[in-house]
Coordinates of C-alpha atoms in Angstrom, one line a residue:
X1 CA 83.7 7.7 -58.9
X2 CA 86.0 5.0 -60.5
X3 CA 85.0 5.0 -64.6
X4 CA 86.2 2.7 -67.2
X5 CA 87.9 2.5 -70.3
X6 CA 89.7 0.0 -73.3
X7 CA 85.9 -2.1 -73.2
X8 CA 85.2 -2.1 -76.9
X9 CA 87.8 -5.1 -78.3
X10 CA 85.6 -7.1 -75.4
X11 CA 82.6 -6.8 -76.9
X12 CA 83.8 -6.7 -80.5
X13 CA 85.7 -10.2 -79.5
X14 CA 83.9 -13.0 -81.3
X15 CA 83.6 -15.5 -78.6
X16 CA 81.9 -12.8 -76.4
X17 CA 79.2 -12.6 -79.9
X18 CA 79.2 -16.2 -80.0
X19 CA 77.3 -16.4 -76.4
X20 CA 75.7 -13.4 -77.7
X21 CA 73.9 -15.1 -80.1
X22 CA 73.2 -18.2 -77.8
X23 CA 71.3 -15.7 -75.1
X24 CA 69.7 -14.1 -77.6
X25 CA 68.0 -17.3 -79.2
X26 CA 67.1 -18.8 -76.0
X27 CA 63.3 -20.1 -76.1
X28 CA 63.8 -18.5 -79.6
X29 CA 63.9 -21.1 -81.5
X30 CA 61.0 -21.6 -83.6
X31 CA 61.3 -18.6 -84.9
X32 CA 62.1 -17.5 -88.7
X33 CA 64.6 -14.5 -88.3
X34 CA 66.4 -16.7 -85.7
X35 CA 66.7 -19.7 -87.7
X36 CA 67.9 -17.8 -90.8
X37 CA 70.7 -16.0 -88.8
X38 CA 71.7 -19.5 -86.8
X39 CA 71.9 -21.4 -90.5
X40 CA 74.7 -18.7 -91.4
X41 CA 76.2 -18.4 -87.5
X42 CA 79.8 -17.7 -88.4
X43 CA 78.9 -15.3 -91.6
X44 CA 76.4 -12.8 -89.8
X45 CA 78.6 -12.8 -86.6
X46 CA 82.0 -11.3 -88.9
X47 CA 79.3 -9.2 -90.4
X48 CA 78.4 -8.0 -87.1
X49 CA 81.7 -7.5 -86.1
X50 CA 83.6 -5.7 -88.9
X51 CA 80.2 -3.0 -88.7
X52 CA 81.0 -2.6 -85.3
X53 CA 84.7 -2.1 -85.7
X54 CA 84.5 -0.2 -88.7
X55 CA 82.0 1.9 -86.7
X56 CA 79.0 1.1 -89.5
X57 CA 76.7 -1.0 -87.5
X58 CA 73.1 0.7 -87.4
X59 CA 70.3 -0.3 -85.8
X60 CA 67.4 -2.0 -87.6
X61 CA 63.5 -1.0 -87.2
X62 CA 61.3 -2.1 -84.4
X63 CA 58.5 -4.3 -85.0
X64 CA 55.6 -2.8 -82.3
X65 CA 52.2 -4.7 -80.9
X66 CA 49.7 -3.0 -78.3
X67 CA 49.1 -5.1 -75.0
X68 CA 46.0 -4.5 -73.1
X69 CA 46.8 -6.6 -69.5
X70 CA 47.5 -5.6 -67.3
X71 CA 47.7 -1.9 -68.8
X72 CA 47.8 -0.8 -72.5
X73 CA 51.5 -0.5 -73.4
X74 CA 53.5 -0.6 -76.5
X75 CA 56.0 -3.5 -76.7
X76 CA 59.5 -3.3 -79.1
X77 CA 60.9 -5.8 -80.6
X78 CA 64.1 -5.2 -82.9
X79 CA 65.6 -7.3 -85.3
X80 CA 67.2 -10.4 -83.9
X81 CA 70.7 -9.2 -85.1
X82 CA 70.2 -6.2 -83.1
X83 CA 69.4 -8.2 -79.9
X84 CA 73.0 -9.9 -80.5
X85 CA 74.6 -6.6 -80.2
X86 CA 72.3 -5.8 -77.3
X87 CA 73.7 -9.0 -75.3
X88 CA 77.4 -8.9 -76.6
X89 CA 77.3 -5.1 -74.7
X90 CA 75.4 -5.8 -71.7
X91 CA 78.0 -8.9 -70.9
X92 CA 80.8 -6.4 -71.0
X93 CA 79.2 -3.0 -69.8
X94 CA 76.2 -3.8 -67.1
X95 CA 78.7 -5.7 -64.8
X96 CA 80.2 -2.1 -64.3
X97 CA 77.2 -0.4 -63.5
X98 CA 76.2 -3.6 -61.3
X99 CA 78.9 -2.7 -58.8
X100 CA 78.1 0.6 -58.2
X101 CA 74.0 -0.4 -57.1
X102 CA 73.0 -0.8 -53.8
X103 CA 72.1 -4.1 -52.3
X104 CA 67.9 -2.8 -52.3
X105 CA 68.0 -2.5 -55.8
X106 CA 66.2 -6.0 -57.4
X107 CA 65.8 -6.0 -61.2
X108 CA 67.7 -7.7 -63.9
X109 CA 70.3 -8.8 -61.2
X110 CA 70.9 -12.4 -60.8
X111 CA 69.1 -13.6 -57.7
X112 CA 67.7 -10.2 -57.3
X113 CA 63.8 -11.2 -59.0
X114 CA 60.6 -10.1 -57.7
X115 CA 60.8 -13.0 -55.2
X116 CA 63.6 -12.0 -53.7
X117 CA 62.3 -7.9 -53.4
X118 CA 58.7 -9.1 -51.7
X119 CA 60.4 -11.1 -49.4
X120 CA 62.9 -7.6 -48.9
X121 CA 59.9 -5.7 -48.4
X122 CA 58.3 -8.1 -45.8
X123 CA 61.5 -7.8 -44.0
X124 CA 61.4 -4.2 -43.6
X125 CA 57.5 -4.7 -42.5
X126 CA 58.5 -6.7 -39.7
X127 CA 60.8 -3.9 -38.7
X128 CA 58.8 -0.4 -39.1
X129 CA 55.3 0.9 -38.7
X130 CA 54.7 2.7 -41.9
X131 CA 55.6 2.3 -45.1
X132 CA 56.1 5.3 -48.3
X133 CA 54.8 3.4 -51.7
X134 CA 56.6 5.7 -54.5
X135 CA 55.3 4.6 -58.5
X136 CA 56.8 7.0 -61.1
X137 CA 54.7 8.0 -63.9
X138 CA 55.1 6.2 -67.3
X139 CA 58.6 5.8 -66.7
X140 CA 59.6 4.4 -69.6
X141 CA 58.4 6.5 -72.2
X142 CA 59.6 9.2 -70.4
X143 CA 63.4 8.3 -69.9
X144 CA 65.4 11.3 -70.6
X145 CA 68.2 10.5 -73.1
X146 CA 70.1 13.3 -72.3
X147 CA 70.1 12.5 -68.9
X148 CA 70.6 8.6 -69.3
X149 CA 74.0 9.5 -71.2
X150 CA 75.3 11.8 -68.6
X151 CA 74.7 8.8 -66.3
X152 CA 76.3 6.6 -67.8
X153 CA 79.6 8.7 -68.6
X154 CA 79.8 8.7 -64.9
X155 CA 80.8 5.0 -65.2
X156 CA 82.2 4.5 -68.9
X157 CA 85.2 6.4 -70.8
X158 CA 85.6 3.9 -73.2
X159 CA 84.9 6.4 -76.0
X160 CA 84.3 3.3 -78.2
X161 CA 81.8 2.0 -76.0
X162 CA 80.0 5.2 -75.3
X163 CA 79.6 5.6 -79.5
X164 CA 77.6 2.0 -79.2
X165 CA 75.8 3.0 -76.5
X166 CA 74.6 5.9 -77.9
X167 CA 73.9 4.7 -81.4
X168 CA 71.4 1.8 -80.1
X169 CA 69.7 5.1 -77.8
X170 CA 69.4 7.1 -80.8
X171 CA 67.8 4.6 -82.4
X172 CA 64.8 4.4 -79.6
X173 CA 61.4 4.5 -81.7
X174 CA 58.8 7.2 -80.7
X175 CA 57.2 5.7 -77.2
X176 CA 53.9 6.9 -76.0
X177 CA 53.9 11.3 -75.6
X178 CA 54.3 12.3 -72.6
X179 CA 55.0 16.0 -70.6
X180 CA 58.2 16.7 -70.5
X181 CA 58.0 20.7 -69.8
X182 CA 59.2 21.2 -65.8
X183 CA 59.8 24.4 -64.1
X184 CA 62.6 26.6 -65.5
X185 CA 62.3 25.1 -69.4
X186 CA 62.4 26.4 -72.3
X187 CA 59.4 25.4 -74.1
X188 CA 61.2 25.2 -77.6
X189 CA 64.0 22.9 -75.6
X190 CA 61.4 20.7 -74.0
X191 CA 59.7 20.0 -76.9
X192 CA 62.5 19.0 -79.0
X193 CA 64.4 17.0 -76.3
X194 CA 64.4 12.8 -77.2
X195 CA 62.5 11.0 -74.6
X196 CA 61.4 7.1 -74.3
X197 CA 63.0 3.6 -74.1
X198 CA 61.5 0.7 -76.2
X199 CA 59.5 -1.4 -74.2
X200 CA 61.5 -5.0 -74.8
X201 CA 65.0 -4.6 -75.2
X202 CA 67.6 -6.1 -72.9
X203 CA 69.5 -2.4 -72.6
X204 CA 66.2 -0.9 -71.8
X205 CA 66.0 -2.9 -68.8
X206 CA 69.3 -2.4 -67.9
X207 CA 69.2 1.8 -68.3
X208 CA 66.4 2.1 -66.8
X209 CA 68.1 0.9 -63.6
X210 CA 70.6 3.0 -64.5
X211 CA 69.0 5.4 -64.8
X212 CA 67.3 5.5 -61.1
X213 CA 70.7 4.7 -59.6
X214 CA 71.7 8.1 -58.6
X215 CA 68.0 8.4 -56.4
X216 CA 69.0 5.3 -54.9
X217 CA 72.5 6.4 -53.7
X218 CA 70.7 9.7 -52.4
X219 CA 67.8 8.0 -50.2
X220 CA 70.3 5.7 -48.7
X221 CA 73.2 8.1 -48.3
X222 CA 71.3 11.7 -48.1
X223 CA 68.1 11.1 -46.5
X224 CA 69.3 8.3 -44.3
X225 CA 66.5 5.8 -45.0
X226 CA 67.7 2.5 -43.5
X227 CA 64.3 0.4 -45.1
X228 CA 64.1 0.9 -49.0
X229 CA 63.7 -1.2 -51.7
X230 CA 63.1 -0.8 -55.4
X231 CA 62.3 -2.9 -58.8
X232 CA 62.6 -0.7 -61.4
X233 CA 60.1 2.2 -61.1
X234 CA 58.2 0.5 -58.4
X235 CA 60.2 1.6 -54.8
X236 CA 59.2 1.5 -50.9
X237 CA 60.6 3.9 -48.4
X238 CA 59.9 2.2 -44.6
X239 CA 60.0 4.7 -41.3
X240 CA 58.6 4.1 -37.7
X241 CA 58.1 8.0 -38.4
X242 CA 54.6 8.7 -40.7
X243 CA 55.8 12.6 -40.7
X244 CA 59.2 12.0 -41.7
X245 CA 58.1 9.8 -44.9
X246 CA 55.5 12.9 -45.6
X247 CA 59.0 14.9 -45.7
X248 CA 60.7 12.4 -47.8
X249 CA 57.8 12.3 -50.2
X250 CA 58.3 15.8 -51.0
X251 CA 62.1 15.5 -51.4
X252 CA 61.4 12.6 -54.0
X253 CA 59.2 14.8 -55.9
X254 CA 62.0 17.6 -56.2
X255 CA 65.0 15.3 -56.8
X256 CA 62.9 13.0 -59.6
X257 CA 62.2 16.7 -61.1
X258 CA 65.9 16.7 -61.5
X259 CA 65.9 13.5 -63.6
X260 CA 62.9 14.7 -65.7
X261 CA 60.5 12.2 -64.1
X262 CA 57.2 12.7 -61.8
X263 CA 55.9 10.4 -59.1
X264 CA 52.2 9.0 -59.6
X265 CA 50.0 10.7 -57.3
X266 CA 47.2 8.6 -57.0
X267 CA 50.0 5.3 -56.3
X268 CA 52.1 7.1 -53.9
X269 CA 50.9 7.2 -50.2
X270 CA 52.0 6.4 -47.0
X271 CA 50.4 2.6 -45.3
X272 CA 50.4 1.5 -41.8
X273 CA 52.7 -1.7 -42.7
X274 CA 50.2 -3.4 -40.3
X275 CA 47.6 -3.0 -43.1
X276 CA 49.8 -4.5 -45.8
X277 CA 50.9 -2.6 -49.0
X278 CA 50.6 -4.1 -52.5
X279 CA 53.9 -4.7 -54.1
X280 CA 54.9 -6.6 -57.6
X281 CA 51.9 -8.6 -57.7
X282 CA 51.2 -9.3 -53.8
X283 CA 49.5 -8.2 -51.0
X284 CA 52.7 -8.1 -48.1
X285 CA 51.6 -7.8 -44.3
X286 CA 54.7 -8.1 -41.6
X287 CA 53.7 -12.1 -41.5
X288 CA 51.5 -13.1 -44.7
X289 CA 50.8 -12.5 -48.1
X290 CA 48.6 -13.0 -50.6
X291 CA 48.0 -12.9 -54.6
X292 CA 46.6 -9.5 -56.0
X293 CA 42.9 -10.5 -57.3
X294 CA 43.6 -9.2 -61.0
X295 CA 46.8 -11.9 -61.3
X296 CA 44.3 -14.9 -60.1
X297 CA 42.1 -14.1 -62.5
X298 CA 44.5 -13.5 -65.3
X299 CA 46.1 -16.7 -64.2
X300 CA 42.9 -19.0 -64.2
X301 CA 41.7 -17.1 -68.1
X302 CA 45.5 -18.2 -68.8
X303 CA 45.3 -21.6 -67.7
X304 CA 41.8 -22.4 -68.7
X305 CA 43.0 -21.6 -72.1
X306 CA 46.0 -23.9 -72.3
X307 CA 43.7 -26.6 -70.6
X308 CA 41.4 -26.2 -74.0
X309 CA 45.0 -26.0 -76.1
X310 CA 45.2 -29.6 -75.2
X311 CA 41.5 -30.8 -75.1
X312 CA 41.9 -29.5 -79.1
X313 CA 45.8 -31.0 -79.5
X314 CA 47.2 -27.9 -80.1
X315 CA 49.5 -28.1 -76.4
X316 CA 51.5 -31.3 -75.0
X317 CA 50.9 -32.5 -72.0
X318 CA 54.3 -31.9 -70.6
X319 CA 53.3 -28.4 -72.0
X320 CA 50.5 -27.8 -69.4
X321 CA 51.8 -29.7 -66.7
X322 CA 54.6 -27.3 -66.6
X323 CA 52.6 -24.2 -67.2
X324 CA 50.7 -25.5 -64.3
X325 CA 53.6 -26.1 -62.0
X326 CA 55.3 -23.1 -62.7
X327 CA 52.3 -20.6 -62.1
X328 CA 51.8 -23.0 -58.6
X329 CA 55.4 -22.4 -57.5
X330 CA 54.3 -18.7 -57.9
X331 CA 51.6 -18.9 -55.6
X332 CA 52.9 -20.7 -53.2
X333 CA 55.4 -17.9 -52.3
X334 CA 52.3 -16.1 -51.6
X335 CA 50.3 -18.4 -48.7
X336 CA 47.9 -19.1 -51.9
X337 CA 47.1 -22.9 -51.3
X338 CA 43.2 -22.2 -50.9
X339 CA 43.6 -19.9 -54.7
X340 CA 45.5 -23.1 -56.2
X341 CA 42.5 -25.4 -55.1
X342 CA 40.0 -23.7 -56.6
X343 CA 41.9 -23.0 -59.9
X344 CA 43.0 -26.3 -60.3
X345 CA 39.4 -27.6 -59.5
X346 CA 38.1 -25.9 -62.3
X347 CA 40.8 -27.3 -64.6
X348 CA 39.7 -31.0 -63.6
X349 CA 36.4 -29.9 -64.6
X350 CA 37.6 -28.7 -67.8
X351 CA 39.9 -31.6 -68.6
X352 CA 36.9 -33.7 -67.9
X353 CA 36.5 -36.6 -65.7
X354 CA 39.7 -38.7 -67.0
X355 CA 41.3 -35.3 -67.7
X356 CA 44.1 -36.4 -64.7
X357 CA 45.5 -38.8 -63.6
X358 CA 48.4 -38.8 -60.7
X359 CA 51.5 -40.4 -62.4
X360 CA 54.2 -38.2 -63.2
X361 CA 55.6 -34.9 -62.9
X362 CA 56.2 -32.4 -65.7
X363 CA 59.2 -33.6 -68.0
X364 CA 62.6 -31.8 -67.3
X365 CA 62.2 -29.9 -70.3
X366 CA 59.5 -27.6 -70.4
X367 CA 57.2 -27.5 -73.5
X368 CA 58.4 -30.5 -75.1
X369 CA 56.5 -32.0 -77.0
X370 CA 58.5 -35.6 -77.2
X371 CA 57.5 -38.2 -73.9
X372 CA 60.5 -40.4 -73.7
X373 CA 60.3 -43.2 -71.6
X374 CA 62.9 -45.5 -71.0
X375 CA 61.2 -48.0 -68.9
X376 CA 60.4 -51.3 -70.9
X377 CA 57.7 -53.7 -69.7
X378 CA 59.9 -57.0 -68.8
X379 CA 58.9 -60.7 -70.7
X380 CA 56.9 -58.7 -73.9
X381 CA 57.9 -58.5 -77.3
X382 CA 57.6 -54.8 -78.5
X383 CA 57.9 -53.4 -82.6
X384 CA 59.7 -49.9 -83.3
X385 CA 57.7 -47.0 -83.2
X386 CA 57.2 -45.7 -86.5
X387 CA 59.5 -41.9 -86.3
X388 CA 56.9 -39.1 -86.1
X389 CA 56.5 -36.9 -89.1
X390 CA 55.0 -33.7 -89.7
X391 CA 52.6 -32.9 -92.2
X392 CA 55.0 -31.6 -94.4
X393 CA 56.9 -35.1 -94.4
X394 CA 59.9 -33.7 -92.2
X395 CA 61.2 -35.8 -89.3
X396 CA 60.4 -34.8 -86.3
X397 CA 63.6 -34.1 -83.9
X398 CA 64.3 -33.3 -80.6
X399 CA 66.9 -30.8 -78.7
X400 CA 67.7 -27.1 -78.8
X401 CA 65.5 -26.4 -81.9
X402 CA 62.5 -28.3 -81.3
X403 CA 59.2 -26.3 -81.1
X404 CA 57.9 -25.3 -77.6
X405 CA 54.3 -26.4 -77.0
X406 CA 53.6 -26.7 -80.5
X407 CA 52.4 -30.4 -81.2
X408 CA 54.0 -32.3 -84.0
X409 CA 51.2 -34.3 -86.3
X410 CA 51.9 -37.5 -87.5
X411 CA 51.5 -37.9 -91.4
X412 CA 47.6 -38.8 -91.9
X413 CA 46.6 -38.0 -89.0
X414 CA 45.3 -35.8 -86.9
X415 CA 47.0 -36.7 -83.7
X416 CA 49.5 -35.6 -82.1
X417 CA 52.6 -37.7 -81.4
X418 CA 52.8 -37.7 -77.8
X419 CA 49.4 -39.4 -77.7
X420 CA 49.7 -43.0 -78.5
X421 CA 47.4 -45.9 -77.7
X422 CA 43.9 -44.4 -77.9
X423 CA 42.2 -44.6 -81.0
X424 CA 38.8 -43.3 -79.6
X425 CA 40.4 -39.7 -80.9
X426 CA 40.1 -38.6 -76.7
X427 CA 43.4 -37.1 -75.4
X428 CA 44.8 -39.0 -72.4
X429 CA 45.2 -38.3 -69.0
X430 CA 47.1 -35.0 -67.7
X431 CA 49.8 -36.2 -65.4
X432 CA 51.5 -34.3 -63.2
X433 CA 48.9 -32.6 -60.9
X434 CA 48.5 -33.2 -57.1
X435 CA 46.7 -36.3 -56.2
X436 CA 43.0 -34.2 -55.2
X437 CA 42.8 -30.6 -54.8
X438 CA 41.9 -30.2 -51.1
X439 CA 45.3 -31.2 -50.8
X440 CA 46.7 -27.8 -51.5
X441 CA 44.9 -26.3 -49.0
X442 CA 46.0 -28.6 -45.8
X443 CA 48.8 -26.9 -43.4
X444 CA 50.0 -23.5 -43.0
X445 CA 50.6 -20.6 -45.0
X446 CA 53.4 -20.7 -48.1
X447 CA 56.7 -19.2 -48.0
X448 CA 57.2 -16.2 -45.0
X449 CA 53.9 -17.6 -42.8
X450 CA 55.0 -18.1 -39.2
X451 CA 53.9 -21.8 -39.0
X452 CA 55.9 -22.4 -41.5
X453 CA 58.4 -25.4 -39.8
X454 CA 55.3 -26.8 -38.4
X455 CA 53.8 -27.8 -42.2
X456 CA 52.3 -31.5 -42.1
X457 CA 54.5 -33.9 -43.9
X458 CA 51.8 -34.9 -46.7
X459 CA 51.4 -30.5 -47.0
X460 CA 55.2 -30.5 -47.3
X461 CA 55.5 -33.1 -50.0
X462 CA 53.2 -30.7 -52.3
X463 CA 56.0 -27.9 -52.1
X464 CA 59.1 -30.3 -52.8
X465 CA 59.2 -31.5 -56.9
X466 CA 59.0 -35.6 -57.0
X467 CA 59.0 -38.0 -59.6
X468 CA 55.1 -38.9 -58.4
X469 CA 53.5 -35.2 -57.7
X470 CA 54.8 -32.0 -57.9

């Protein structure tokens, strides 16, 4: 196995921070610790560099929050400096590890999303009977560091590179406790071995498909399995044999032991493919699929919510307009035309009777709240537009740094700028939403249904983005 070395002047190179720094602030923008670091760019990025050079950098502390939904987890977040390191490493190092995964492998690769893996995974339905559905137990939190580094020394020589990559491991905060006794420990060892990857960090994502590499070379190349897919911990084993997956069950269980790690047994069984299996959100049968009831639901609490951001001028509407299109493009990879109805039925009763109004798309940057036109009605005399304020006085401006669905109040006021000619204090119509919402239940089934090229023309105009309906 072909490892590499002289990486480290790569990542320390400055233009290699620079885009560092411009990943890292992506949709970031509003925020304080990102504007403070982007008012002193060149400064903090030498600082960053000389630490790393000098071999001084250290890790800051995580800032940690509980989520509930879908499942209680703790998610990371470390200082925004430290994300910059983060990228500048994974632009040099992760292209390494990338060539060494197999094709069936569909996180954090580009066009590898969980799209791309259902649509994998319907493949393979098409093609066997049954179907192994393999979940590993809290994986993150239970990510053996010792194991992760003897993985990654497999690929990386750089000695420079391994001391980075192993100071921003060290630096993991305490994740949820987990067992990590197996057969054959020592119960002093065990307990004093480091487990647990921040939940939220761009090199967590990346090690922990690393870190499942080796069991994908070995169910390919050792057990033979010709229908396998994985995304992340989440991974499908396909067979026309229901024995033979029983067998390779039991092999997973003894070559995950290996790695520290144990399969979920409630979440790991074997499906007639014929019945569908639920994977990354969806219901997947050899010719259809369908949403997973808890996503619809989050999705309408989600979208009810932004529809009363706007209703109290707290959301643009380019803002929900491309929430909305964006969750729709989601379910109609999923045959969910007759879900999209009813969810956007209950919006238009939310938004009220004048709530929409079918004139325009989304605007091409999503969660802007600035509507730019630059049609001018011909033979009228017009007056400038007095520049919008904030509350504070400040101007207004658009571009990279203007807040994401955050409305802007005009000075003595208590509208919002992208509201003009209404002074009964009511917001205008949402644009951007099909024309009536039986609409989106007319033709086939979405993406993968086998009447597919036989969609209606006036169904097929709902899937294609236009300047008059999405």
């Amino acid at each position: 196995m072909k490892s590499h070395g002289n990486l480290f002047g790569g990542i320390c190179d400055f233009g290699n921070l620079l885009e560092a720094a411009r990943k890292a602030s992506l949709s970031k923008g509003r925020m304080e610790s990102v504007g403070r670091f982007r008012s002193a760019l060149e400064p903090s990025l030498l600082a960053i560099q000389n630490e790393l050079l000098d071999k001084t950098y250290q890790p800051g502390a995580y800032r940690t929050k509980i989520i509930t939904r879908p499942k209680i987890r703790m998610i990371s977040a470390a200082p925004f400096r430290d994300r910059v390191v983060h990228h500048a490493l994974c632009n040099v190092v992760m292209p390494l590890f990338e060539r060494k995964m197999i094709f069936d492998q569909y996180s954090n690769r580009k066009g590898k999303g969980t799209h791309a893996a259902i649509r994998r995974a319907q493949h393979c339905c098409r093609r066997f009977r049954y179907v192994l559905k393999c979940d590993v137990r809290k994986y993150f939190p239970s990510i053996d560091h010792a194991v992760l580094k003897t993985t990654m020394r497999k690929t990386i020589r750089c000695r420079d590179t391994l001391w980075l990559l192993d100071t921003i491991l060290d630096a993991s905060n305490a994740q949820e406790a987990v067992c990590t006794v197996f057969p054959g420990d020592d119960l002093a060892d065990a307990a004093g071995r480091r487990v647990g990857l921040p939940i939220g960090n761009l090199t967590s994502q990346w090690f922990a498909c690393i870190y499942l590499d080796p069991l994908d070379h070995w169910v390919k190349e050792s057990l033979g399995c010709m229908g396998y897919v994985r995304y992340v911990d989440d991974f499908l084993l396909f067979s026309d044999d229901k024995e033979q997956l029983a067998q390779w069950r039991a092999a997973i269980v003894a070559r995950l032991a290996q790695d520290r790690l144990r399969l979920h047994e409630r979440k790991s069984r074997v499906f007639r493919t014929s019945d569908g299996v639920t994977f990354l959100g969806q219901r997947v049968w050899p010719f259809r699929r369908r949403l997973v009831a808890a996503n619809i639901r989050s999705a309408r609490r989600r979208l009810q919510w932004n529809a009363r951001q706007y209703l109290s001028g707290s959301l643009s509407r380019e803002a929900l307009v491309c929430r909305w299109q964006s969750w729709r493009g989601h379910a109609l990879q999923a045959d969910g035309r007759g879900i999209l109805a009813n969810i956007l039925a209950g919006l238009r009763q939310t938004l009220g009777a004048g709530g929409t109004k079918n004139t325009a798309s989304c605007g091409a940057v999503r969660g802007t709240t600035q509507r730019r036109t630059s049609a001018v009605p011909a033979a009228t005399t017009t007056t400038p537009r007095p520049t919008p304020t904030t509350t504070s006085g400040s101007v207004v401006r658009g571009g990279f740094g203007t807040v994401a669905g955050n409305v802007p109040r005009q000075s003595g006021t208590g509208r919002s700028t992208d509201r003009p000619g209404d002074s009964s204090g009511s917001p205008p119509p949402v644009t951007g939403f099909p024309p009536a919402a039986e609409n989106e239940n007319q033709g086939g089934g979405g993406a993968g249904s086998p009447d597919t090229g036989r969609r209606s023309r006036r169904s097929a105009d709902l899937l294609t983005e236009r300047s008059d309906t999405p």
